[in-house]
Amino acid sequence: MLRECVTCGRESDNKKEYFELSAKIGPRYICRECAAELGIKNFMSAGFNSNTGILKKYVKIHPEAQPRLDAQLERVEKYNADFKKEVGRVKQNFKEGMEEAAKHSGCKRQKQTKCVCASCQHVFYYGDYDKLKNLSNAAYGSIYTLNQYKDLGQCPKCGSRAISKKEVYFWIDKKGNCVDVEE
């Protein structure tokens, strides 16, 4: 892997000739010669410096490195602008999520299946309680319970089996009132 010096631009694949900087953007290595010029003696002191800070110090000694500093500052500015956009997007999503949570605080979410009959347009709902009741009536097996069995795939008004199903969520408050419906 080729390592490029932040300050002089020299490239080498010998990792013993370079110190690693704490850089997020751009080149992150400094050669030992440039490090010695700036007073960096080991990898620990190099690790406390960023590539932008090193370049600012280096430009004071070698003004010909100004284009490298300008390019680095441009990269940092672009990175910060992208980061701010991302943070703004995350904040907006969080705010919308909090508004939704506040709207439904203290409510229970209930799932039901909405059925619409294709022939008579009758709308009816059934939930998990109805499925469980049908299961217990079928399992018990007496004549009375079998008469209580309801076919959930059939319209109760006209008896047609041509129905369309869709899952619907109801938000019910503590008093039993429906607060919101998600279809």
PDB file of C-alpha atoms in Angstrom:
ATOM      1  CA  MET A   1       0.000   0.000   0.000  1.00  0.00           C
ATOM      2  CA  LEU A   2       1.434   3.347  -1.028  1.00  0.00           C
ATOM      3  CA  ARG A   3       1.551   5.980   1.676  1.00  0.00           C
ATOM      4  CA  GLU A   4       1.588   9.645   0.668  1.00  0.00           C
ATOM      5  CA  CYS A   5       3.093  12.300   2.907  1.00  0.00           C
ATOM      6  CA  VAL A   6       0.607  15.042   3.781  1.00  0.00           C
ATOM      7  CA  THR A   7       3.204  17.783   3.577  1.00  0.00           C
ATOM      8  CA  CYS A   8       5.724  16.988   0.830  1.00  0.00           C
ATOM      9  CA  GLY A   9       3.675  14.490  -1.209  1.00  0.00           C
ATOM     10  CA  ARG A  10       6.401  11.824  -1.260  1.00  0.00           C
ATOM     11  CA  GLU A  11       5.064   8.266  -1.724  1.00  0.00           C
ATOM     12  CA  SER A  12       6.497   5.043  -0.394  1.00  0.00           C
ATOM     13  CA  ASP A  13       5.291   1.581   0.560  1.00  0.00           C
ATOM     14  CA  ASN A  14       7.730   1.234   3.485  1.00  0.00           C
ATOM     15  CA  LYS A  15       5.601   1.705   6.589  1.00  0.00           C
ATOM     16  CA  LYS A  16       8.674   2.380   8.754  1.00  0.00           C
ATOM     17  CA  GLU A  17       9.298   5.677   6.952  1.00  0.00           C
ATOM     18  CA  TYR A  18       5.920   7.174   7.933  1.00  0.00           C
ATOM     19  CA  PHE A  19       3.877   8.149  10.983  1.00  0.00           C
ATOM     20  CA  GLU A  20       0.091   7.943  10.914  1.00  0.00           C
ATOM     21  CA  LEU A  21      -1.952  11.080  11.683  1.00  0.00           C
ATOM     22  CA  SER A  22      -5.446  11.274  13.155  1.00  0.00           C
ATOM     23  CA  ALA A  23      -7.045  12.340   9.877  1.00  0.00           C
ATOM     24  CA  LYS A  24     -10.615  11.769   8.674  1.00  0.00           C
ATOM     25  CA  ILE A  25     -10.230  13.359   5.245  1.00  0.00           C
ATOM     26  CA  GLY A  26      -7.390  13.258   2.778  1.00  0.00           C
ATOM     27  CA  PRO A  27      -3.877  11.787   3.200  1.00  0.00           C
ATOM     28  CA  ARG A  28      -3.150  10.572   6.707  1.00  0.00           C
ATOM     29  CA  TYR A  29       0.593   9.930   6.784  1.00  0.00           C
ATOM     30  CA  ILE A  30       3.665  12.122   7.319  1.00  0.00           C
ATOM     31  CA  CYS A  31       7.198  11.073   6.406  1.00  0.00           C
ATOM     32  CA  ARG A  32       9.896  11.033   9.090  1.00  0.00           C
ATOM     33  CA  GLU A  33      11.837  13.910   7.487  1.00  0.00           C
ATOM     34  CA  CYS A  34       8.851  16.289   7.472  1.00  0.00           C
ATOM     35  CA  ALA A  35       7.899  15.120  10.963  1.00  0.00           C
ATOM     36  CA  ALA A  36      11.397  15.911  12.234  1.00  0.00           C
ATOM     37  CA  GLU A  37      11.142  19.418  10.733  1.00  0.00           C
ATOM     38  CA  LEU A  38       7.895  20.004  12.632  1.00  0.00           C
ATOM     39  CA  GLY A  39       9.178  18.538  15.914  1.00  0.00           C
ATOM     40  CA  ILE A  40       7.303  15.228  15.770  1.00  0.00           C
ATOM     41  CA  LYS A  41       9.609  12.527  17.137  1.00  0.00           C
ATOM     42  CA  ASN A  42       7.454   9.397  17.380  1.00  0.00           C
ATOM     43  CA  PHE A  43       4.140   7.844  16.387  1.00  0.00           C
ATOM     44  CA  MET A  44       2.448   8.997  19.603  1.00  0.00           C
ATOM     45  CA  SER A  45       3.100  12.680  18.976  1.00  0.00           C
ATOM     46  CA  ALA A  46       2.064  12.220  15.335  1.00  0.00           C
ATOM     47  CA  GLY A  47      -1.206  10.585  16.401  1.00  0.00           C
ATOM     48  CA  PHE A  48      -2.281  13.696  18.289  1.00  0.00           C
ATOM     49  CA  ASN A  49      -2.110  15.842  15.131  1.00  0.00           C
ATOM     50  CA  SER A  50      -4.527  16.136  12.233  1.00  0.00           C
ATOM     51  CA  ASN A  51      -3.406  16.519   8.649  1.00  0.00           C
ATOM     52  CA  THR A  52      -4.884  20.043   8.452  1.00  0.00           C
ATOM     53  CA  GLY A  53      -3.004  21.166  11.567  1.00  0.00           C
ATOM     54  CA  ILE A  54       0.249  19.668  10.285  1.00  0.00           C
ATOM     55  CA  LEU A  55      -0.202  21.377   6.906  1.00  0.00           C
ATOM     56  CA  LYS A  56      -0.787  24.769   8.559  1.00  0.00           C
ATOM     57  CA  LYS A  57       2.490  24.400  10.493  1.00  0.00           C
ATOM     58  CA  TYR A  58       4.327  23.150   7.412  1.00  0.00           C
ATOM     59  CA  VAL A  59       3.153  26.081   5.233  1.00  0.00           C
ATOM     60  CA  LYS A  60       4.746  28.515   7.711  1.00  0.00           C
ATOM     61  CA  ILE A  61       8.116  26.855   7.069  1.00  0.00           C
ATOM     62  CA  HIS A  62       7.593  26.001   3.361  1.00  0.00           C
ATOM     63  CA  PRO A  63       5.197  28.469   1.644  1.00  0.00           C
ATOM     64  CA  GLU A  64       5.324  26.414  -1.583  1.00  0.00           C
ATOM     65  CA  ALA A  65       3.019  23.852   0.109  1.00  0.00           C
ATOM     66  CA  GLN A  66       0.113  26.356   0.171  1.00  0.00           C
ATOM     67  CA  PRO A  67      -1.803  24.572  -2.696  1.00  0.00           C
ATOM     68  CA  ARG A  68      -1.772  21.348  -0.627  1.00  0.00           C
ATOM     69  CA  LEU A  69      -3.253  23.233   2.342  1.00  0.00           C
ATOM     70  CA  ASP A  70      -5.910  24.845   0.137  1.00  0.00           C
ATOM     71  CA  ALA A  71      -6.872  21.455  -1.314  1.00  0.00           C
ATOM     72  CA  GLN A  72      -7.097  19.982   2.195  1.00  0.00           C
ATOM     73  CA  LEU A  73      -9.235  22.867   3.462  1.00  0.00           C
ATOM     74  CA  GLU A  74     -11.529  22.383   0.449  1.00  0.00           C
ATOM     75  CA  ARG A  75     -11.909  18.660   1.261  1.00  0.00           C
ATOM     76  CA  VAL A  76     -12.657  19.470   4.903  1.00  0.00           C
ATOM     77  CA  GLU A  77     -15.221  22.107   3.922  1.00  0.00           C
ATOM     78  CA  LYS A  78     -16.981  19.676   1.556  1.00  0.00           C
ATOM     79  CA  TYR A  79     -16.941  16.950   4.230  1.00  0.00           C
ATOM     80  CA  ASN A  80     -18.406  19.338   6.837  1.00  0.00           C
ATOM     81  CA  ALA A  81     -21.144  20.490   4.433  1.00  0.00           C
ATOM     82  CA  ASP A  82     -22.100  16.870   3.662  1.00  0.00           C
ATOM     83  CA  PHE A  83     -22.024  16.035   7.364  1.00  0.00           C
ATOM     84  CA  LYS A  84     -24.309  18.979   8.207  1.00  0.00           C
ATOM     85  CA  LYS A  85     -26.784  17.872   5.516  1.00  0.00           C
ATOM     86  CA  GLU A  86     -26.803  14.355   6.937  1.00  0.00           C
ATOM     87  CA  VAL A  87     -27.264  15.621  10.507  1.00  0.00           C
ATOM     88  CA  GLY A  88     -30.142  17.852   9.331  1.00  0.00           C
ATOM     89  CA  ARG A  89     -31.799  14.881   7.630  1.00  0.00           C
ATOM     90  CA  VAL A  90     -31.405  12.706  10.744  1.00  0.00           C
ATOM     91  CA  LYS A  91     -32.805  15.483  12.956  1.00  0.00           C
ATOM     92  CA  GLN A  92     -35.826  15.871  10.675  1.00  0.00           C
ATOM     93  CA  ASN A  93     -36.501  12.107  10.704  1.00  0.00           C
ATOM     94  CA  PHE A  94     -36.129  12.050  14.490  1.00  0.00           C
ATOM     95  CA  LYS A  95     -38.482  15.007  14.877  1.00  0.00           C
ATOM     96  CA  GLU A  96     -41.115  13.350  12.673  1.00  0.00           C
ATOM     97  CA  GLY A  97     -40.735  10.112  14.644  1.00  0.00           C
ATOM     98  CA  MET A  98     -41.156  11.951  17.936  1.00  0.00           C
ATOM     99  CA  GLU A  99     -44.296  13.716  16.668  1.00  0.00           C
ATOM    100  CA  GLU A 100     -45.722  10.341  15.638  1.00  0.00           C
ATOM    101  CA  ALA A 101     -44.816   8.848  19.032  1.00  0.00           C
ATOM    102  CA  ALA A 102     -46.381  11.773  20.905  1.00  0.00           C
ATOM    103  CA  LYS A 103     -49.541  11.387  18.855  1.00  0.00           C
ATOM    104  CA  HIS A 104     -49.807   7.715  19.831  1.00  0.00           C
ATOM    105  CA  SER A 105     -48.483   7.913  23.403  1.00  0.00           C
ATOM    106  CA  GLY A 106     -50.558   5.940  25.858  1.00  0.00           C
ATOM    107  CA  CYS A 107     -52.407   4.150  23.049  1.00  0.00           C
ATOM    108  CA  LYS A 108     -52.473   0.490  22.138  1.00  0.00           C
ATOM    109  CA  ARG A 109     -52.006  -0.661  18.580  1.00  0.00           C
ATOM    110  CA  GLN A 110     -54.561  -3.178  17.393  1.00  0.00           C
ATOM    111  CA  LYS A 111     -54.319  -5.107  14.128  1.00  0.00           C
ATOM    112  CA  GLN A 112     -57.437  -6.128  12.250  1.00  0.00           C
ATOM    113  CA  THR A 113     -58.185  -7.368   8.777  1.00  0.00           C
ATOM    114  CA  LYS A 114     -60.431  -5.140   6.679  1.00  0.00           C
ATOM    115  CA  CYS A 115     -62.583  -7.067   4.217  1.00  0.00           C
ATOM    116  CA  VAL A 116     -64.578  -5.553   1.352  1.00  0.00           C
ATOM    117  CA  CYS A 117     -67.163  -7.690  -0.413  1.00  0.00           C
ATOM    118  CA  ALA A 118     -66.810  -7.501  -4.219  1.00  0.00           C
ATOM    119  CA  SER A 119     -70.513  -8.070  -4.891  1.00  0.00           C
ATOM    120  CA  CYS A 120     -72.310  -5.888  -2.281  1.00  0.00           C
ATOM    121  CA  GLN A 121     -69.425  -3.547  -1.238  1.00  0.00           C
ATOM    122  CA  HIS A 122     -70.064  -4.353   2.436  1.00  0.00           C
ATOM    123  CA  VAL A 123     -67.069  -3.546   4.681  1.00  0.00           C
ATOM    124  CA  PHE A 124     -66.405  -5.698   7.735  1.00  0.00           C
ATOM    125  CA  TYR A 125     -63.467  -6.311  10.053  1.00  0.00           C
ATOM    126  CA  TYR A 126     -62.130  -9.238  12.010  1.00  0.00           C
ATOM    127  CA  GLY A 127     -59.172  -9.522  14.359  1.00  0.00           C
ATOM    128  CA  ASP A 128     -57.126 -12.076  16.251  1.00  0.00           C
ATOM    129  CA  TYR A 129     -59.850 -12.439  18.872  1.00  0.00           C
ATOM    130  CA  ASP A 130     -62.323 -13.615  16.196  1.00  0.00           C
ATOM    131  CA  LYS A 131     -59.800 -16.125  14.835  1.00  0.00           C
ATOM    132  CA  LEU A 132     -59.137 -17.454  18.333  1.00  0.00           C
ATOM    133  CA  LYS A 133     -62.858 -17.711  19.091  1.00  0.00           C
ATOM    134  CA  ASN A 134     -63.423 -19.694  15.880  1.00  0.00           C
ATOM    135  CA  LEU A 135     -60.516 -21.987  16.749  1.00  0.00           C
ATOM    136  CA  SER A 136     -61.859 -22.690  20.237  1.00  0.00           C
ATOM    137  CA  ASN A 137     -65.392 -23.304  18.876  1.00  0.00           C
ATOM    138  CA  ALA A 138     -64.029 -25.786  16.322  1.00  0.00           C
ATOM    139  CA  ALA A 139     -61.799 -27.488  18.896  1.00  0.00           C
ATOM    140  CA  TYR A 140     -64.566 -27.945  21.479  1.00  0.00           C
ATOM    141  CA  GLY A 141     -66.746 -29.728  18.943  1.00  0.00           C
ATOM    142  CA  SER A 142     -70.243 -29.557  20.481  1.00  0.00           C
ATOM    143  CA  ILE A 143     -73.269 -28.749  18.332  1.00  0.00           C
ATOM    144  CA  TYR A 144     -73.714 -25.388  20.058  1.00  0.00           C
ATOM    145  CA  THR A 145     -70.118 -24.269  19.492  1.00  0.00           C
ATOM    146  CA  LEU A 146     -70.100 -25.470  15.886  1.00  0.00           C
ATOM    147  CA  ASN A 147     -73.194 -23.335  15.256  1.00  0.00           C
ATOM    148  CA  GLN A 148     -71.264 -20.351  16.655  1.00  0.00           C
ATOM    149  CA  TYR A 149     -68.462 -20.881  14.121  1.00  0.00           C
ATOM    150  CA  LYS A 150     -68.182 -18.027  11.568  1.00  0.00           C
ATOM    151  CA  ASP A 151     -66.515 -18.261   8.189  1.00  0.00           C
ATOM    152  CA  LEU A 152     -64.187 -15.241   8.191  1.00  0.00           C
ATOM    153  CA  GLY A 153     -63.631 -15.473   4.426  1.00  0.00           C
ATOM    154  CA  GLN A 154     -67.308 -14.929   3.645  1.00  0.00           C
ATOM    155  CA  CYS A 155     -69.400 -11.725   3.608  1.00  0.00           C
ATOM    156  CA  PRO A 156     -71.849 -11.753   6.569  1.00  0.00           C
ATOM    157  CA  LYS A 157     -74.392  -9.704   4.586  1.00  0.00           C
ATOM    158  CA  CYS A 158     -74.728 -11.544   1.278  1.00  0.00           C
ATOM    159  CA  GLY A 159     -72.667 -14.712   1.840  1.00  0.00           C
ATOM    160  CA  SER A 160     -70.290 -14.085  -1.072  1.00  0.00           C
ATOM    161  CA  ARG A 161     -66.740 -15.387  -0.833  1.00  0.00           C
ATOM    162  CA  ALA A 162     -65.441 -12.777  -3.295  1.00  0.00           C
ATOM    163  CA  ILE A 163     -63.795 -10.443  -0.790  1.00  0.00           C
ATOM    164  CA  SER A 164     -60.574  -8.450  -0.764  1.00  0.00           C
ATOM    165  CA  LYS A 165     -58.512  -8.387   2.450  1.00  0.00           C
ATOM    166  CA  LYS A 166     -56.206  -5.719   3.788  1.00  0.00           C
ATOM    167  CA  GLU A 167     -54.482  -5.351   7.168  1.00  0.00           C
ATOM    168  CA  VAL A 168     -55.409  -2.224   9.128  1.00  0.00           C
ATOM    169  CA  TYR A 169     -53.951  -0.886  12.389  1.00  0.00           C
ATOM    170  CA  PHE A 170     -56.073   0.993  14.920  1.00  0.00           C
ATOM    171  CA  TRP A 171     -54.654   3.095  17.750  1.00  0.00           C
ATOM    172  CA  ILE A 172     -56.946   2.781  20.793  1.00  0.00           C
ATOM    173  CA  ASP A 173     -56.600   5.098  23.820  1.00  0.00           C
ATOM    174  CA  LYS A 174     -57.184   4.080  27.454  1.00  0.00           C
ATOM    175  CA  LYS A 175     -60.884   4.945  27.267  1.00  0.00           C
ATOM    176  CA  GLY A 176     -61.433   2.689  24.244  1.00  0.00           C
ATOM    177  CA  ASN A 177     -61.710   5.443  21.641  1.00  0.00           C
ATOM    178  CA  CYS A 178     -60.062   5.062  18.259  1.00  0.00           C
ATOM    179  CA  VAL A 179     -57.361   7.750  17.937  1.00  0.00           C
ATOM    180  CA  ASP A 180     -55.835   6.920  14.555  1.00  0.00           C
ATOM    181  CA  VAL A 181     -56.114   4.409  11.705  1.00  0.00           C
ATOM    182  CA  GLU A 182     -53.244   3.179   9.522  1.00  0.00           C
ATOM    183  CA  GLU A 183     -54.217   1.417   6.322  1.00  0.00           C
TER     184      GLU A 183
END
